[in-house]
Short mmCIF file of C-alpha atoms and ligand atoms in Angstrom, two decimals:
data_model
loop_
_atom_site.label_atom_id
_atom_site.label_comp_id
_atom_site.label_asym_id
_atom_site.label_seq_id
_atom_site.Cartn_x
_atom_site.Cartn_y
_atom_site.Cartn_z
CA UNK C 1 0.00 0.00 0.00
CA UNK C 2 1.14 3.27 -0.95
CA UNK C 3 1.43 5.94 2.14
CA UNK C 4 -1.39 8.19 2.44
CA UNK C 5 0.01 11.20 4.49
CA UNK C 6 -2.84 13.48 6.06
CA UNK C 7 -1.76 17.44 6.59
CA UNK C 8 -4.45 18.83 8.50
CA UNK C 9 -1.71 22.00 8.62
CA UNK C 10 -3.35 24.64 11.13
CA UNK C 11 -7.11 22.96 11.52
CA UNK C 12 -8.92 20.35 13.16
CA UNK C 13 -9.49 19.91 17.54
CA UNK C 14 -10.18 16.50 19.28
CA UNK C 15 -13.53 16.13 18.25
CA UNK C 16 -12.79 16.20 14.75
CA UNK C 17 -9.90 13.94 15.40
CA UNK C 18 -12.24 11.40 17.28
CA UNK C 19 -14.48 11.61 14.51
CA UNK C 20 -12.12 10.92 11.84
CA UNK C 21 -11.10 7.81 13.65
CA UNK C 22 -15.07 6.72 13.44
CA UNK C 23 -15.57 7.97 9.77
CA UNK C 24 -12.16 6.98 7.79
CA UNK C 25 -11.65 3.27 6.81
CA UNK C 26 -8.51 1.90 8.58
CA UNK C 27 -5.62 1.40 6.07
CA UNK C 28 -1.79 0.51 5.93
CA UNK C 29 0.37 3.31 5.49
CA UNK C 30 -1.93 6.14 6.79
CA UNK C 31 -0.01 8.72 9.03
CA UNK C 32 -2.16 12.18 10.41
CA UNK C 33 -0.44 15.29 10.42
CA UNK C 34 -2.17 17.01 13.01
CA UNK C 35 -0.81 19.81 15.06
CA UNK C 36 1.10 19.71 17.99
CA UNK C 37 -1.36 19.55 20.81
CA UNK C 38 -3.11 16.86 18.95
CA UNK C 39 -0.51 14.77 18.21
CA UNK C 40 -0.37 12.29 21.55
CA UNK C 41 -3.98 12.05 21.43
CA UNK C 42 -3.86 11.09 18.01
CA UNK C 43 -1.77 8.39 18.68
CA UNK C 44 -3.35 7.02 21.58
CA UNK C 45 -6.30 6.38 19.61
CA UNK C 46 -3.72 4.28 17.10
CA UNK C 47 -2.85 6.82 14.27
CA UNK C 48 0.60 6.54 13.21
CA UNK C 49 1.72 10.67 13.31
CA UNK C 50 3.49 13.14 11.98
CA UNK C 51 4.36 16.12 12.94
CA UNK C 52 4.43 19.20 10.69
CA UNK C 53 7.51 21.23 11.93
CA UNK C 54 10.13 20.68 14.42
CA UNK C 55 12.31 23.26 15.94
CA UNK C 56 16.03 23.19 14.97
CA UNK C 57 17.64 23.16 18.33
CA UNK C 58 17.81 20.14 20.70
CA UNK C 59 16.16 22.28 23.57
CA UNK C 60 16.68 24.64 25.63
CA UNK C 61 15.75 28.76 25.82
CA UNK C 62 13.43 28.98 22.66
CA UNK C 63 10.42 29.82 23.71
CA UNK C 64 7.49 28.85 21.96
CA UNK C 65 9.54 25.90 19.77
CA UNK C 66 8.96 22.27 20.01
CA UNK C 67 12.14 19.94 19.88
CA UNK C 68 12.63 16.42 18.23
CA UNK C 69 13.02 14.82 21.38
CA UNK C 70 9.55 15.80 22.48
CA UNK C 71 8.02 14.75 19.52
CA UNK C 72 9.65 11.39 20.04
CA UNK C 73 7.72 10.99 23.42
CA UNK C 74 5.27 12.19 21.66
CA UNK C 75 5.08 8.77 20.00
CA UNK C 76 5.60 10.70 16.78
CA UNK C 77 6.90 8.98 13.31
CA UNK C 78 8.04 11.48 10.46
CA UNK C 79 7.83 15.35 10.42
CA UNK C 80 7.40 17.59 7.70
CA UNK C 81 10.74 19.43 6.92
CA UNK C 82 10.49 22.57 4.78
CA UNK C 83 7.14 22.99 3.63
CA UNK C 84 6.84 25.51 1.48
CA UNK C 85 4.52 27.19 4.02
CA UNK C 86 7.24 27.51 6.20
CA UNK C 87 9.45 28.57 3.73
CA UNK C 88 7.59 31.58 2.70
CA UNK C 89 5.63 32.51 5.95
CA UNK C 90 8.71 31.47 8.26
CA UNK C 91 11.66 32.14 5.94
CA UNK C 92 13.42 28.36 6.59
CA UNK C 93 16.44 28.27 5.07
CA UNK C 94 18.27 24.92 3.62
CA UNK C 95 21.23 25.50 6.51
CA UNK C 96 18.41 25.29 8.87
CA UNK C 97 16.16 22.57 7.21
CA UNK C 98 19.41 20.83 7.23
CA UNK C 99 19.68 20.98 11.19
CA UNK C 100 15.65 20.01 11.62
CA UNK C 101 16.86 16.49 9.82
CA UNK C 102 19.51 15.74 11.53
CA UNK C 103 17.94 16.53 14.81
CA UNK C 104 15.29 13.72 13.61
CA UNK C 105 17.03 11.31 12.40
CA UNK C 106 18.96 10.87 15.67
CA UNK C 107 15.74 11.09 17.38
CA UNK C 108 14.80 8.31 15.44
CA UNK C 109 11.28 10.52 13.61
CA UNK C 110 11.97 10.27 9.94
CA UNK C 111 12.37 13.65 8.21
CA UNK C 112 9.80 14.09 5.05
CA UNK C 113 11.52 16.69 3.16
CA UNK C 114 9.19 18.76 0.94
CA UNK C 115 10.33 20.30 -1.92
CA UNK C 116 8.71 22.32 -5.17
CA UNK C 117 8.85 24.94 -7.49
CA UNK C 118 6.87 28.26 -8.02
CA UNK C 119 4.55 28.86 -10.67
CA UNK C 120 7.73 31.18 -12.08
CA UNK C 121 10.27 28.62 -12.16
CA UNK C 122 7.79 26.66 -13.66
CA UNK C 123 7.34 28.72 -16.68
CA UNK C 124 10.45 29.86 -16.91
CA UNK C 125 11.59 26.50 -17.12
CA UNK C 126 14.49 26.91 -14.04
CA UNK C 127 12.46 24.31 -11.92
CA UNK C 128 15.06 21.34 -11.96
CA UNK C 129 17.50 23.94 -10.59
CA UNK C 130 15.40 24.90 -8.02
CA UNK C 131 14.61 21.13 -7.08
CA UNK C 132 18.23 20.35 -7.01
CA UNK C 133 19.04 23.64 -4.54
CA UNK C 134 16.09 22.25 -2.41
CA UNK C 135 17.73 18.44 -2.62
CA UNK C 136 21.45 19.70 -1.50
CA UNK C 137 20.23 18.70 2.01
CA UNK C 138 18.93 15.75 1.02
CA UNK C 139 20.91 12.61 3.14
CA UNK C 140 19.70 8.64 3.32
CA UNK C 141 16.94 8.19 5.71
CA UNK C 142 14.81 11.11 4.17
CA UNK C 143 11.88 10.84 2.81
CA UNK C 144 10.81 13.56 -0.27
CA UNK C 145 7.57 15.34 -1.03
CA UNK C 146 7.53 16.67 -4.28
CA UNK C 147 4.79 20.11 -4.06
CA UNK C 148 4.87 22.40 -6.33
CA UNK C 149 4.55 25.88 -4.84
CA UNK C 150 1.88 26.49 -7.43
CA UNK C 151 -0.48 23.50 -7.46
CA UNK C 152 -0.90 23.67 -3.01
CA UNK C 153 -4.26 24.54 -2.30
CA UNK C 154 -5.15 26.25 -5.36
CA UNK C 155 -6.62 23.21 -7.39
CA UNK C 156 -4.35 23.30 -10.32
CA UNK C 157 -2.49 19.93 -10.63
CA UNK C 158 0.71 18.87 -12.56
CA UNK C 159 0.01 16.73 -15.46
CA UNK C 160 0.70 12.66 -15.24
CA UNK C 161 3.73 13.80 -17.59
CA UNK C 162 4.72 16.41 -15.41
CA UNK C 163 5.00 14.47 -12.06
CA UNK C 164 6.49 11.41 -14.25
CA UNK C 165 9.06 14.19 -15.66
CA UNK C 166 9.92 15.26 -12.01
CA UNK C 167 9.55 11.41 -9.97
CA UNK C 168 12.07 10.08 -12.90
CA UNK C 169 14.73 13.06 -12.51
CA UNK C 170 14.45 12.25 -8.16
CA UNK C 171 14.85 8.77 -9.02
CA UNK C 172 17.99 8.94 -11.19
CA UNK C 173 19.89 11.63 -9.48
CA UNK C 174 19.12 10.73 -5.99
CA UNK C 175 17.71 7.18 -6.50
CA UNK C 176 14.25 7.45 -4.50
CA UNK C 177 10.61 7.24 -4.64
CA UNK C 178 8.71 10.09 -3.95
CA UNK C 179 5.58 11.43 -2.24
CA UNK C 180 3.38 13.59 -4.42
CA UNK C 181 1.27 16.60 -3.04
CA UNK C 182 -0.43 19.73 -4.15
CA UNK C 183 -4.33 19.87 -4.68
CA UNK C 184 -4.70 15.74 -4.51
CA UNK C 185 -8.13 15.01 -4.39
CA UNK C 186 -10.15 11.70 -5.03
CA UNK C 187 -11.17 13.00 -8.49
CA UNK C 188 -7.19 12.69 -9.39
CA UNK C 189 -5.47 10.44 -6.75
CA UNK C 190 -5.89 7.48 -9.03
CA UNK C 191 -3.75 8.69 -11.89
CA UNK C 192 -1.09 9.88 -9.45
CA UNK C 193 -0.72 6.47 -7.54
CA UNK C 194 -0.08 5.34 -10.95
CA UNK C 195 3.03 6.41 -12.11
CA UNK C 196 6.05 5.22 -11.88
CA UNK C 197 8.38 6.26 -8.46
CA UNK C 198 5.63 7.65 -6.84
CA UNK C 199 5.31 6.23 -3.22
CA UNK C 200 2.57 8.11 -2.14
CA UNK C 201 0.09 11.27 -1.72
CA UNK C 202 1.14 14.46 0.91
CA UNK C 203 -2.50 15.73 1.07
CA UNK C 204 -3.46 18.90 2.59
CA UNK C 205 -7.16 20.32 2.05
CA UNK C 206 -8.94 17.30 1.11
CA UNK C 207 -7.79 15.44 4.00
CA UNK C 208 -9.70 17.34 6.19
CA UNK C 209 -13.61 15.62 4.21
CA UNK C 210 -13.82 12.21 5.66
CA UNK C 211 -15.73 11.32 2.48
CA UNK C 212 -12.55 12.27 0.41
CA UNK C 213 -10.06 10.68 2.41
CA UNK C 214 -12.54 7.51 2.08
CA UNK C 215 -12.47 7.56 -1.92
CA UNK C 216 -8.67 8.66 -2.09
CA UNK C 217 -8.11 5.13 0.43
CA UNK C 218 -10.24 3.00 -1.96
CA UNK C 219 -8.18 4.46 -4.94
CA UNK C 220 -5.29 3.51 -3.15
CA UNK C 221 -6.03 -0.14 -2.62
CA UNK C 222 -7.15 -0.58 -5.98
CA UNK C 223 -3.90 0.68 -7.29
P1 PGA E 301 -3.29 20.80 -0.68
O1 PGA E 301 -2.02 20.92 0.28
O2 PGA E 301 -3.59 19.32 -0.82
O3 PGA E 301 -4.38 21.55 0.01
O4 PGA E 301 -2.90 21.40 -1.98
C1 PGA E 301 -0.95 20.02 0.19
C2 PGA E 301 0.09 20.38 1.20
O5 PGA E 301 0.24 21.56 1.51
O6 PGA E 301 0.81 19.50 1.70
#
């Protein structure tokens, strides 16, 4: 089974967490993104999590930031490194993405590095550059999300060709399988299970419609 990666980014409480659990067929691979108060109660109820940031110190005086180990007692399983909602709203840099996996991996959470390209680099056809600057960090052990800037939240998706193009550069330069996300929804999550080097769906607004994670699960163990 493909992995199925919920980010419920800055939504959701326990009630809609408890309800999820009732609603949403159980399946292999499925891990909730929820936020950080959420996250041991998510767990306790049997969700594999994630968490969607970590803070790149071990711990000590930063107030406000949560560290790896505490997501470890947290029961937690990957984090989200660099989303690209971080890096615009929170100005992460690849020095300190670079610290957030490392701080992981020895806490034994396994890093999902996101990466993508804006609509711009799109067009302008600079995106494997881009892609490659966002992969310097990359080390083994790290998993990678591949979101275009562009195609997050605002419905527009890549084409089959234009994931294939990007899952069959990743695989030959860097020799992985990737995650897709940016506007997955059950009307398209069939065609992107389907190709080639794509190990599953990073899915953001639709996972947040039980009936949508439902159809997008089916999809998945059809594929
Ligand atoms: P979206 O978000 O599915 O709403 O486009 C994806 C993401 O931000 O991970």
């Amino acid at each position: 089974m493909k992995k199925i990666f919920l980010n419920w980014k800055q939504n959701g409480d326990f009630t809609k967490i408890a309800n999820f659990k009732n609603n949403v067929n159980k399946q292999d691979g499925v891990v909730l993104f929820v936020p950080h108060p959420y996250l041991t109660f998510a767990s306790s109820i049997k969700y594999d999590t994630g968490s969607q940031n970590v803070s790149a110190f071990l711990n000590g005086a930063f107030t406000g930031e949560v560290g790896a180990s505490m997501l470890k007692n947290c029961k937690v399983k990957y984090c989200l490194v660099g989303h690209s909602e971080r890096r615009k709203f929170f100005n992460e840099t690849n020095q300190e993405l670079s610290s957030k996996i490392k701080i992981l991996k020895s806490n034994s959470i396994i890093p999902v590095l996101c990466i993508g390209e804006t609509l711009l680099e799109r067009k302008n056809g600079t995106f494997l550059n881009k892609l490659k600057k966002q992969m310097e960090i990359y080390e083994s052990g790290v998993l990678v999300a591949y979101e275009p800037v562009w195609s997050i939240g605002t419905g527009l998706v890549p084409t089959h060709d234009e994931i294939a193009e990007i899952s069959k550069f990743l695989n030959i330069n860097y020799s992985i399988q990737v995650l897709y996300g940016g506007s997955v929804s059950s009307k398209n999550a069939k065609s992107i299970l389907s190709i080639k080097n794509i190990s599953g769906l990073l899915i953001g607004g639709a996972s947040l419609k039980y009936e949508e994670v439902n159809k997008i699960l089916d999809e998945n163990s059809r594929n």
